[in-house]
Coordinates of C-alpha atoms in Angstrom, one line a residue:
M136 CA -13.9 -6.2 -13.2
F137 CA -14.4 -5.7 -9.2
D138 CA -16.1 -2.0 -8.8
F139 CA -13.8 -0.7 -6.7
A140 CA -15.5 2.5 -6.7
S141 CA -18.5 1.2 -4.7
V142 CA -16.5 0.1 -2.1
W143 CA -14.0 3.0 -1.7
P144 CA -16.6 5.3 1.2
D145 CA -16.7 2.0 3.4
G146 CA -12.5 1.9 3.5
L147 CA -10.9 2.9 6.8
S148 CA -7.8 5.5 7.1
Y149 CA -4.6 3.8 8.4
T150 CA -5.6 5.3 11.9
A151 CA -9.0 4.0 11.7
F152 CA -7.9 0.6 10.0
L153 CA -5.7 0.1 13.4
D154 CA -8.1 1.6 16.0
R155 CA -10.7 -1.2 14.8
F156 CA -8.8 -4.4 14.0
A157 CA -5.8 -4.2 16.0
T158 CA -5.0 -5.8 19.3
P159 CA -2.4 -3.6 21.6
E160 CA 0.2 -6.4 20.9
Q161 CA -0.5 -6.2 16.9
R162 CA -0.5 -2.0 17.2
R163 CA 3.2 -2.4 19.3
R164 CA 4.5 -3.8 16.5
W165 CA 2.9 -1.5 13.5
D166 CA 3.8 1.5 15.7
A167 CA 7.3 0.4 15.8
V168 CA 7.8 -0.3 11.9
H169 CA 6.0 3.1 11.7
E170 CA 8.8 4.6 13.6
Q171 CA 11.9 3.2 11.6
V172 CA 10.6 4.0 8.3
R173 CA 12.5 6.7 6.5
L174 CA 11.9 8.1 3.6
T175 CA 15.2 9.9 1.7
A176 CA 15.2 13.4 0.8
A177 CA 15.3 12.4 -2.8
Q178 CA 12.1 9.8 -2.4
I179 CA 10.6 13.1 -0.3
D180 CA 11.2 15.0 -3.6
L181 CA 9.4 12.5 -5.7
L182 CA 6.3 12.2 -3.6
R183 CA 5.9 16.6 -3.3
G184 CA 6.3 16.2 -7.3
F185 CA 3.1 14.4 -8.1
K186 CA 0.2 15.9 -9.9
R187 CA -2.5 13.5 -10.1
Q188 CA -4.6 11.7 -7.5
M189 CA -4.5 8.5 -7.1
F190 CA -7.3 6.1 -5.1
V191 CA -5.1 3.4 -3.0
P192 CA -7.4 0.4 -1.7
V193 CA -5.3 -1.8 0.3
V194 CA -6.8 -4.8 1.8
A195 CA -4.8 -5.8 4.8
G196 CA -4.9 -7.8 8.3
A197 CA -3.8 -6.5 11.4
W198 CA -2.5 -9.5 12.4
C199 CA -0.3 -9.9 9.1
G200 CA 3.1 -9.8 9.6
D201 CA 4.0 -8.9 5.8
C202 CA 1.5 -5.8 6.6
I203 CA 3.0 -5.0 9.6
Q204 CA 6.1 -4.4 7.5
Q205 CA 4.9 -2.8 4.8
C206 CA 1.8 -0.7 5.2
P207 CA 3.1 1.6 7.6
I208 CA 5.5 2.8 4.6
W209 CA 2.3 4.0 2.9
D210 CA 1.2 5.9 5.9
H211 CA 4.8 8.4 5.4
F212 CA 4.2 8.6 1.8
L213 CA 0.9 10.3 2.7
Q214 CA 2.7 12.9 4.8
H215 CA 4.3 14.3 1.4
T216 CA 1.8 14.0 -1.2
D217 CA -2.2 15.1 -1.0
C218 CA -1.8 13.2 -4.7
I219 CA -2.4 9.5 -2.9
Q220 CA -5.9 8.5 -1.2
I221 CA -5.2 5.3 0.9
R222 CA -7.9 3.5 2.6
Y223 CA -7.5 0.1 4.2
F224 CA -10.1 -2.8 3.8
D225 CA -9.9 -5.9 6.5
R226 CA -9.7 -8.9 4.4
D227 CA -11.6 -11.0 6.5
Q228 CA -14.4 -8.1 6.9
N229 CA -14.6 -7.8 2.9
T230 CA -14.3 -11.1 1.4
D231 CA -15.7 -9.9 -1.7
L232 CA -13.2 -7.7 -2.5
A233 CA -10.6 -10.1 -0.7
D234 CA -11.6 -12.4 -4.0
A235 CA -11.5 -9.9 -6.2
V236 CA -7.9 -9.5 -5.9
S237 CA -6.8 -12.9 -4.6
L238 CA -3.3 -13.7 -5.6
C239 CA -2.2 -17.2 -6.8
G240 CA -5.2 -18.8 -5.5
G241 CA -5.2 -17.0 -2.2
R242 CA -6.4 -14.3 -0.4
R243 CA -3.0 -12.6 0.0
V244 CA -2.2 -9.7 2.3
P245 CA -1.3 -6.4 1.7
T246 CA -2.9 -6.1 -1.5
V247 CA -2.6 -3.0 -3.3
V248 CA -5.2 -2.1 -5.8
F249 CA -4.1 1.5 -7.6
L250 CA -6.9 3.2 -9.0
S251 CA -7.2 6.9 -11.1
E252 CA -9.1 10.0 -9.8
E253 CA -12.4 8.8 -11.0
R254 CA -11.3 5.2 -9.5
K255 CA -10.3 3.5 -12.6
F256 CA -8.4 0.2 -12.5
C257 CA -4.7 1.0 -13.1
G258 CA -3.1 -2.1 -11.0
L259 CA -2.6 -4.2 -8.5
L260 CA 0.3 -5.2 -6.2
G261 CA 0.7 -7.7 -3.1
D262 CA 1.6 -8.9 -1.0
R263 CA 5.1 -8.7 -1.2
T264 CA 7.5 -6.3 -3.4
L265 CA 10.5 -7.9 -4.9
S266 CA 13.3 -6.9 -2.7
K267 CA 11.3 -9.1 0.0
Y268 CA 11.0 -11.9 -2.6
R269 CA 14.3 -12.0 -3.4
D270 CA 15.2 -12.0 0.7
L271 CA 12.5 -14.9 1.0
V272 CA 13.9 -17.0 -1.7
A273 CA 17.4 -16.6 -0.1
S274 CA 16.3 -18.2 2.8
L275 CA 14.2 -20.6 1.9
D276 CA 15.1 -22.7 5.0
G277 CA 13.5 -20.1 7.2
A278 CA 9.7 -19.2 7.7
A279 CA 7.7 -18.5 4.7
C280 CA 5.8 -15.8 6.3
P281 CA 6.8 -12.9 8.8
T282 CA 5.2 -12.8 11.9
G283 CA 5.6 -9.1 12.5
L284 CA 7.5 -9.8 16.0
V285 CA 10.8 -8.5 14.1
G286 CA 11.3 -5.6 11.9
P287 CA 12.7 -5.8 8.3
S288 CA 16.4 -5.2 8.5
S289 CA 17.4 -1.4 7.6
D290 CA 18.8 -2.6 4.3
L291 CA 16.0 -4.6 3.3
Q292 CA 13.2 -2.1 5.0
A293 CA 15.2 0.8 2.2
A294 CA 14.7 -1.9 -0.7
V295 CA 11.0 -2.4 0.2
I296 CA 10.3 1.4 0.6
Q297 CA 11.9 2.0 -2.9
D298 CA 10.3 -0.9 -4.5
W299 CA 6.7 0.3 -3.3
L300 CA 7.1 4.0 -4.2
N301 CA 8.8 2.8 -7.5
E302 CA 5.2 1.0 -7.9
F303 CA 3.3 4.7 -6.9
E304 CA 5.5 6.2 -9.1
R305 CA 4.7 4.3 -12.2
V306 CA 0.8 4.4 -11.5
Q307 CA 1.7 8.4 -11.3
G308 CA 3.4 8.1 -14.2
M309 CA 1.1 6.6 -16.2
L310 CA -1.9 8.8 -14.9
R311 CA 0.1 11.5 -15.5
T312 CA 1.1 11.0 -19.1
S313 CA -3.0 9.4 -20.1
P314 CA -3.9 11.1 -23.2
R315 CA -7.5 11.3 -21.2
L316 CA -6.1 12.7 -18.4
R317 CA -4.5 15.0 -20.0
Q318 CA -6.8 16.0 -21.8
L319 CA -9.1 16.2 -19.2
H320 CA -6.6 18.5 -17.2
G321 CA -5.1 20.5 -20.1
D322 CA -1.6 20.1 -19.6

């Protein structure tokens, strides 16, 4: 298994990742999607209820349409909980990490790794959520990869936000109910 703890210190925050890797046009696209993301009151309450620390390395590309449409969502999650820490790793600058989390035979992005507070592996998900794949399958005659030029519809974006929150909640539930972590935290 890849040693995610060893690369964690090299990861970048959302803003630092964009500052380093995004062109002005790419940054404009990321910012446009960031402004469109809306969390519901229930989603915010859920995030505020998280108890366990989660470390989340993300393999991404500033040029990637899927990253443009999804990574801003996670930045919004961070605004409502101190229990999630996310670090971004450029796919082309971190080939060992990108290879370790390759999916379907390729270096797909974004790819999200979920780690416990001790940086133990808890899960991996990428490059798109179920709602996004359903949308793509329904329109197989169109482009298979979004360009990031046009943001997702509000219905699709809301579904993708919920898909991602479900994954973060699933891992939070895993961490919250872990006998080892319950013993460590005395709860």
